[in-house]
Amino acid sequence: MSSTRSTTVVRHSYSGGVQTGGNFSRMGGGGGGRQSFSSRSFTLGGAIKSSATPMLRSGMGSGYGGGGGGSGSGSGSFSSYSSYASGGGGGGGFGGGGFGAGGFGGGGYGGGGFGGGGFGGGVSSSVPLITQVQVNQSLLAPYNLEIDPNIQTVRTQEKEQIKTLNNRFASFIDKVRFLEQQNKMLETKWNLLQEQTTTRSNIDAMFEAYIANLRRQLDGLGNEKIKLESELKNMQGLVEDFKNKYEDEINKRAGVENEFVLLKKDVDGAYMNKIELEAKVDALQDEINFLRAIYEAELAELQGQIKDTSVIVEMDNSRSLDMDAIVAEVKAQYEDIANNSRAEAEKWYQSKFQEMQVSANQAGDDLRNTKSEIAELNRMINRLQNEIEAIKGQRTNLEAQIAEAEERGELAVKDAKARIKDLEDALQRAKQDMARQVREYQELMNVKLALDIEIATYRKLLEGEEIRIASGGPSTTIHMQSSTSSSGGGGGGGGGSYGGGFGGGGG
């Protein structure tokens, strides 16, 4: 019994793109099992072209094994936070295993990786029978590999892109370090602000104690103000009483002055009467003296006539005329009249003078009493006016002190409120600044995480590239392009061995 297996030439192209998932394919030579899994990968735009010459595998236990063929195609675009992968075509190999084209998936760098082909074709189940070998001449044609001459340029571009990305990564690392320093500085500021919050509470307690003290002083000044206002009302009542008394005394003084004027008029009238009486007394004295002189002159004349004349009269002896007695009697009568008149005038004058003197003394006493009372009232009025002025000055000073204390209290309260508001604003600004910096820090952490992912991606790319270069896989032609669609199939495997490797992502 004989078996013939032929492998046709497989020619496929691969256009890589952004894949969110890739397929891992493993094909066994002769209809082996197939396994697949999804992995996140990047694909570079490009095309991989390969051709394989089919080989003939004998069914003998030591015969040749034919490699299984695999093909795949894919297209995609470069997307961030993904890895590169490229699918490749599996080619037939000589002696039971060919080159399997496979990409390094799962976040790696593909692009025509080495597909592990092995010697296939184990011992046939019909070992005892030797069958005739039929050779397909078309499989003996030379293997044609279409190698793109621009592969070195593409690889140089890839290296430059990797350098650029490494430089970007270094700048991102510097930025992360700078932001970490900023974060430490912000944490220090936050701790200082928390300590300032404690200080602020102490300042609040101090301001509250100071405000309470000012309020107590203000209450004390208010009570003192009420007390002084009551005293001021009492003093105003006393002033009104003294003012009324002063007005009464003024009225009494006016009445006494009127009485004094009247008494003065009476005294002046009495004095004028006294002068008139004195003038009358003088006139009467002069008249008395004149009459006395006349009387003496007449008496002397009569005596001279009598002395010079000798009259002989014969009269009756029964009657005798005593002229001396008559003259003496007349003289005595005139003297009595003059003395009586003088005595009456003197007596009247003395009585009037005594009455006027008593009235004048009484009026003088009243005037002196009135003057002393007026002087006493003036002194009392001056004293009360001085006391009133002193009380008014004290009241003005107290009102000024109360106003100043109220103003100081209001200024202290306003200052305390302004400081509290400034501290609250500073705390709010610090909180906002911290929130902003926390957001920036979170964004930087996100960027750092993305950079870590990108670094891992670059590492996978480099490892995949090193594996591809070291394995000497099929030549690939990679053209960088931007594409938004993706499609592709898994790589093929060698005959019964690990032929495909990691293939391009399935579309």
XYZ file of C-alpha atoms in Angstrom:
507
model
C 0.000 0.000 0.000
C 1.380 3.338 -0.878
C 0.367 6.890 -0.110
C 1.160 10.006 -1.960
C 1.047 13.495 -0.460
C 1.615 16.555 -2.533
C 1.913 20.113 -1.461
C 1.054 22.855 -3.860
C 2.859 26.121 -4.099
C 1.403 28.604 -1.674
C 1.776 32.253 -2.464
C 0.326 34.739 -0.068
C 0.694 38.326 0.872
C 0.269 39.969 4.265
C -0.683 43.506 4.883
C -0.416 44.215 8.581
C -2.501 46.678 10.526
C -3.786 47.428 13.973
C -5.348 44.346 15.471
C -7.145 44.149 18.737
C -6.871 40.420 18.725
C -4.663 37.904 16.975
C -4.988 34.226 16.178
C -2.419 31.680 17.124
C -2.513 28.848 14.646
C -0.869 25.521 14.665
C -1.296 23.167 11.770
C -0.193 19.587 11.783
C 1.149 18.015 8.616
C -1.430 15.636 7.356
C -4.469 17.211 8.864
C -3.313 17.814 12.409
C -5.323 19.673 15.036
C -5.757 23.468 15.066
C -5.463 25.733 18.094
C -6.114 29.484 18.222
C -6.165 32.241 20.856
C -6.651 36.006 20.849
C -3.928 38.408 21.818
C -3.616 42.160 21.626
C -1.097 43.111 19.030
C 0.100 45.779 16.677
C 0.726 45.109 13.042
C 2.934 47.079 10.777
C 1.630 47.833 7.422
C 3.465 45.871 4.838
C 3.330 42.901 2.558
C 5.084 39.597 2.917
C 5.350 37.525 -0.160
C 6.687 34.017 -0.193
C 6.515 30.948 -2.340
C 7.289 27.396 -1.526
C 8.180 24.487 -3.739
C 6.195 21.460 -2.884
C 8.078 18.419 -1.794
C 7.184 14.792 -1.888
C 7.112 12.880 1.285
C 7.318 9.179 1.278
C 5.165 7.114 3.444
C 8.156 5.137 4.624
C 9.245 5.380 8.194
C 12.501 6.989 7.125
C 11.106 8.830 4.189
C 10.735 12.483 3.495
C 8.012 14.491 5.180
C 6.155 17.289 3.522
C 5.645 20.579 5.376
C 2.212 21.858 5.836
C 1.369 25.098 4.156
C -0.219 28.056 5.786
C -1.372 31.308 4.444
C -2.707 34.469 5.896
C -3.410 38.016 5.015
C -4.122 41.056 7.151
C -4.447 44.764 6.970
C -4.566 47.288 9.777
C -3.339 50.573 11.076
C -0.892 51.662 13.720
C -2.669 52.258 17.017
C -1.302 53.288 20.381
C -0.960 50.934 23.315
C -0.717 47.887 20.979
C 2.051 45.784 19.653
C 3.336 44.930 16.200
C 2.679 41.598 14.582
C 2.735 40.338 11.076
C 1.413 37.154 9.684
C 3.388 35.052 7.383
C 2.836 32.281 5.017
C 3.922 28.796 5.772
C 5.994 27.160 3.169
C 6.708 23.550 2.415
C 9.983 22.134 3.582
C 12.198 19.322 2.556
C 12.363 16.290 4.727
C 9.179 16.717 6.666
C 8.973 20.361 7.622
C 9.175 23.679 5.944
C 9.585 27.200 6.974
C 6.491 28.386 8.731
C 5.926 32.092 8.522
C 4.550 33.340 11.812
C 4.359 36.627 13.691
C 5.088 37.223 17.287
C 1.632 38.061 18.667
C 0.360 39.121 21.998
C 1.955 42.541 22.114
C 5.120 41.559 20.280
C 6.826 42.681 17.104
C 6.020 40.474 14.216
C 6.961 40.792 10.685
C 7.772 37.419 9.305
C 9.035 35.504 12.286
C 10.608 32.097 12.113
C 8.077 29.379 11.917
C 9.344 26.315 13.555
C 9.299 23.528 10.999
C 10.349 20.060 11.949
C 10.949 16.796 10.353
C 7.594 15.310 9.802
C 6.437 12.147 8.402
C 6.775 9.607 11.083
C 6.670 5.897 10.563
C 3.745 4.908 8.456
C 1.153 2.654 9.782
C 1.764 0.215 6.887
C 5.438 -0.438 7.479
C 5.590 -3.969 6.087
C 4.486 -2.915 2.602
C 6.862 -1.096 0.251
C 4.944 1.015 -2.189
C 6.008 2.699 -5.324
C 7.115 6.274 -4.993
C 5.633 8.728 -7.427
C 7.525 11.968 -7.815
C 5.845 15.169 -8.834
C 8.248 16.913 -11.159
C 6.777 20.298 -10.482
C 7.929 20.003 -6.935
C 11.535 19.705 -8.048
C 11.521 23.287 -9.365
C 13.810 25.658 -7.425
C 12.232 27.558 -4.534
C 11.630 31.110 -5.634
C 11.824 33.708 -2.854
C 10.726 37.147 -3.904
C 12.918 39.393 -1.757
C 12.135 43.087 -1.696
C 15.335 45.123 -2.148
C 13.939 47.908 0.084
C 13.889 45.725 3.204
C 17.045 47.332 4.603
C 15.583 50.811 4.163
C 12.445 49.744 5.961
C 14.465 48.239 8.775
C 16.523 51.454 9.056
C 13.307 53.431 9.248
C 12.065 51.080 11.926
C 15.262 51.593 13.934
C 14.942 55.376 13.601
C 11.346 55.172 14.743
C 12.440 53.070 17.721
C 15.131 55.662 18.556
C 12.574 58.462 18.305
C 10.196 56.560 20.526
C 13.012 55.880 22.976
C 13.802 59.617 23.069
C 10.146 60.366 23.672
C 10.117 57.759 26.382
C 13.180 59.385 28.020
C 11.494 62.788 27.881
C 8.372 61.248 29.399
C 10.489 59.732 32.170
C 12.041 63.157 32.869
C 8.595 64.681 32.948
C 7.386 61.965 35.321
C 10.341 62.611 37.620
C 9.658 66.348 37.524
C 6.018 65.759 38.315
C 6.972 63.416 41.149
C 9.114 66.220 42.573
C 6.170 68.583 42.155
C 3.986 66.047 43.909
C 6.412 65.848 46.840
C 6.506 69.635 46.997
C 2.707 69.754 46.977
C 2.559 67.141 49.722
C 4.929 69.317 51.771
C 2.707 72.326 51.105
C -0.324 70.314 52.084
C 1.295 69.320 55.378
C 2.220 72.957 55.986
C -1.344 74.000 55.221
C -2.657 71.400 57.648
C -0.298 72.781 60.298
C -1.486 76.272 59.387
C -5.043 75.044 59.908
C -4.122 74.154 63.495
C -2.480 77.548 63.887
C -5.595 79.117 62.456
C -7.734 77.448 65.105
C -5.412 78.882 67.781
C -5.694 82.303 66.167
C -9.470 81.925 66.129
C -9.479 81.123 69.837
C -7.246 84.108 70.536
C -9.449 86.413 68.469
C -12.577 85.055 70.133
C -11.053 85.690 73.571
C -10.021 89.193 72.504
C -13.492 89.883 71.084
C -15.116 88.533 74.269
C -12.870 90.830 76.333
C -13.820 93.787 74.147
C -17.490 92.885 74.503
C -17.130 92.741 78.283
C -15.444 96.131 78.249
C -18.189 97.419 75.973
C -20.866 96.073 78.338
C -19.084 97.687 81.290
C -18.877 100.979 79.445
C -22.568 100.655 78.526
C -23.506 100.108 82.183
C -21.299 103.008 83.220
C -22.901 105.095 80.492
C -26.375 104.248 81.839
C -25.231 105.111 85.383
C -23.720 108.387 84.235
C -26.864 109.191 82.259
C -28.960 108.660 85.417
C -26.544 110.843 87.388
C -26.683 113.394 84.606
C -30.478 113.410 84.786
C -30.299 113.898 88.569
C -27.795 116.710 88.160
C -29.957 118.248 85.469
C -32.892 118.106 87.924
C -30.752 119.769 90.585
C -29.655 122.368 88.078
C -33.279 123.030 87.207
C -34.115 123.365 90.925
C -31.209 125.726 91.494
C -32.182 127.608 88.377
C -35.715 128.015 89.708
C -34.336 129.090 93.084
C -32.017 131.483 91.311
C -34.925 132.944 89.372
C -36.911 133.257 92.632
C -33.962 134.955 94.278
C -33.621 137.235 91.270
C -37.284 138.112 91.602
C -36.870 138.651 95.353
C -33.802 140.737 94.675
C -35.764 142.823 92.202
C -38.522 143.272 94.820
C -35.993 144.168 97.523
C -34.279 146.565 95.134
C -37.638 148.159 94.442
C -38.281 148.423 98.172
C -34.786 149.797 98.582
C -35.489 152.398 95.934
C -38.719 153.308 97.683
C -36.952 153.454 101.055
C -34.231 155.513 99.495
C -36.857 157.851 98.182
C -38.363 158.022 101.669
C -34.931 158.628 103.180
C -34.277 161.309 100.609
C -37.670 162.849 101.394
C -36.952 162.661 105.143
C -33.553 164.182 104.547
C -35.104 166.970 102.542
C -37.688 167.464 105.262
C -34.862 167.549 107.799
C -33.070 170.178 105.743
C -36.265 172.166 105.416
C -36.928 171.875 109.153
C -33.375 172.870 109.892
C -33.865 175.836 107.601
C -37.122 176.661 109.366
C -35.406 176.295 112.766
C -32.660 178.613 111.581
C -35.249 181.044 110.279
C -37.188 180.860 113.522
C -33.964 181.301 115.500
C -33.112 184.310 113.390
C -36.613 185.635 113.858
C -36.379 185.053 117.609
C -33.039 186.786 117.681
C -34.441 189.626 115.586
C -37.483 189.954 117.836
C -35.239 189.786 120.857
C -33.071 192.531 119.414
C -36.157 194.611 118.682
C -37.441 193.957 122.112
C -34.168 194.931 123.703
C -33.970 198.030 121.528
C -37.479 199.083 122.397
C -36.835 198.238 125.997
C -33.684 200.334 126.003
C -35.484 203.168 124.276
C -38.276 203.046 126.741
C -35.852 202.957 129.613
C -34.060 206.002 128.155
C -37.300 207.873 127.764
C -38.286 207.021 131.230
C -34.946 208.037 132.595
C -34.926 211.426 130.843
C -38.526 212.295 131.567
C -39.738 213.324 134.952
C -43.406 212.929 135.145
C -45.226 213.918 138.138
C -48.458 212.242 138.226
C -50.780 212.454 140.867
C -52.799 209.469 141.061
C -54.938 207.775 143.318
C -53.010 206.153 145.956
C -55.236 203.233 145.702
C -53.848 202.392 142.255
C -50.230 202.175 141.287
C -48.772 201.109 137.763
C -45.724 198.891 137.894
C -44.155 199.130 134.430
C -41.197 196.994 135.323
C -43.443 194.183 136.211
C -45.379 194.602 133.003
C -42.219 194.634 130.918
C -40.873 191.706 132.811
C -44.138 189.903 132.321
C -44.196 190.620 128.587
C -40.589 189.629 128.312
C -41.299 186.492 130.213
C -44.245 185.733 127.968
C -42.185 186.239 124.789
C -39.391 184.143 126.186
C -41.827 181.424 127.102
C -43.293 181.521 123.612
C -39.823 181.398 122.028
C -38.699 178.633 124.338
C -41.845 176.634 123.687
C -41.478 177.114 119.948
C -37.821 176.194 120.096
C -38.528 173.155 122.242
C -41.348 171.991 120.007
C -39.249 172.481 116.886
C -36.313 170.684 118.458
C -38.525 167.901 119.673
C -40.193 167.482 116.286
C -36.862 167.598 114.553
C -35.383 165.024 116.918
C -38.362 162.720 116.539
C -38.320 163.008 112.768
C -34.564 162.547 112.676
C -34.753 159.472 114.890
C -37.535 158.014 112.769
C -35.564 158.623 109.581
C -32.397 157.237 111.160
C -34.242 154.101 112.266
C -35.767 153.729 108.800
C -32.355 154.298 107.180
C -30.692 151.789 109.508
C -33.396 149.234 108.805
C -33.149 149.857 105.068
C -29.345 149.583 105.283
C -29.626 146.295 107.168
C -32.081 144.986 104.619
C -29.823 146.152 101.822
C -26.787 144.496 103.384
C -28.738 141.279 103.915
C -29.980 141.406 100.356
C -26.470 142.050 99.050
C -25.078 139.173 101.105
C -27.851 136.886 99.872
C -27.231 138.005 96.293
C -23.488 137.374 96.704
C -24.210 133.936 98.199
C -26.555 133.126 95.345
C -23.964 134.290 92.827
C -21.340 132.070 94.435
C -23.768 129.125 94.432
C -24.682 129.782 90.800
C -21.018 129.935 89.820
C -20.304 126.730 91.712
C -23.263 124.973 90.087
C -22.241 126.237 86.671
C -18.714 124.940 87.233
C -20.100 121.586 88.367
C -22.384 121.467 85.331
C -19.472 122.254 83.015
C -17.348 119.572 84.710
C -20.169 117.025 84.391
C -20.673 117.993 80.745
C -16.948 117.575 80.104
C -16.969 114.198 81.873
C -19.989 113.146 79.849
C -18.289 114.231 76.628
C -15.145 112.298 77.574
C -17.181 109.200 78.429
C -19.123 109.426 75.174
C -15.835 109.806 73.282
C -14.377 106.805 75.140
C -17.499 104.751 74.426
C -17.405 105.705 70.740
C -13.674 104.923 70.584
C -14.191 101.571 72.325
C -17.046 100.710 69.953
C -14.926 101.725 66.978
C -11.968 99.683 68.241
C -14.269 96.711 68.819
C -15.760 97.005 65.343
C -12.306 97.371 63.802
C -11.052 94.358 65.756
C -14.065 92.301 64.672
C -13.633 93.415 61.056
C -9.910 92.657 61.191
C -10.578 89.231 62.690
C -13.247 88.497 60.073
C -10.910 89.679 57.301
C -8.091 87.470 58.586
C -10.436 84.508 58.926
C -11.694 85.122 55.378
C -8.109 85.394 54.085
C -7.199 82.142 55.809
C -10.315 80.452 54.437
C -9.528 81.769 50.947
C -5.927 80.583 51.268
C -7.134 77.180 52.437
C -9.649 77.020 49.590
C -6.958 77.994 47.075
C -4.637 75.395 48.573
C -7.386 72.777 48.313
C -8.069 73.753 44.706
C -4.344 73.733 43.945
C -3.996 70.336 45.580
C -7.020 68.988 43.697
C -5.572 70.323 40.454
C -2.185 68.811 41.206
C -3.826 65.540 42.222
C -5.600 65.550 38.860
C -2.327 66.333 37.127
C -0.644 63.598 39.121
C -3.406 61.167 38.137
C -3.010 62.206 34.518
C 0.738 61.726 34.808
C 0.196 58.333 36.366
C -2.063 57.483 33.439
C 0.630 58.729 31.065
C 3.219 56.746 33.014
C 1.043 53.648 32.785
C 0.671 54.224 29.051
C 4.440 54.703 28.796
C 5.010 51.499 30.747
C 2.710 49.707 28.320
C 4.521 51.319 25.402
C 7.899 50.331 26.882
C 6.691 46.750 27.237
C 5.462 46.961 23.662
C 8.865 48.209 22.462
C 10.557 45.447 24.416
C 8.311 42.854 22.769
C 8.991 44.477 19.392
C 12.734 44.302 19.929
C 12.555 40.714 21.152
C 10.409 39.717 18.170
C 12.778 41.491 15.794
C 15.772 39.780 17.393
C 14.025 36.396 17.126
C 13.136 37.062 13.499
C 16.674 38.159 12.624
C 18.280 35.296 14.563
C 15.983 32.670 13.043
C 16.720 33.773 9.496
C 13.067 33.645 8.575
C 11.618 34.415 5.208
C 12.339 37.781 3.781
C 9.639 40.319 4.330
C 8.764 43.491 2.636
C 7.216 45.953 5.093
C 5.576 49.087 3.850
C 4.490 51.598 6.537
C 0.984 52.787 5.919
C -1.980 54.070 7.824
C -5.088 51.990 7.576
C -8.279 51.809 9.536
C -9.394 48.312 8.527
C -7.877 44.994 9.513
C -8.132 41.470 8.253
C -5.854 38.484 8.321
C -5.407 34.840 9.002
C -3.184 32.688 11.091
C 0.182 31.385 10.004
C 0.692 27.808 8.887
C 2.648 25.064 10.575
C 5.166 22.505 9.454
C 4.304 18.933 9.000
C 3.308 17.722 12.393
C 5.564 20.222 14.166
C 5.522 23.787 15.547
C 5.484 25.276 12.135
C 3.409 28.431 12.229
C 4.551 30.257 15.358
C 2.533 33.255 16.336
C 0.575 34.370 13.383
C -0.993 37.634 12.433
C -4.218 38.606 14.064
C -7.352 37.225 12.617
C -9.593 39.750 11.116
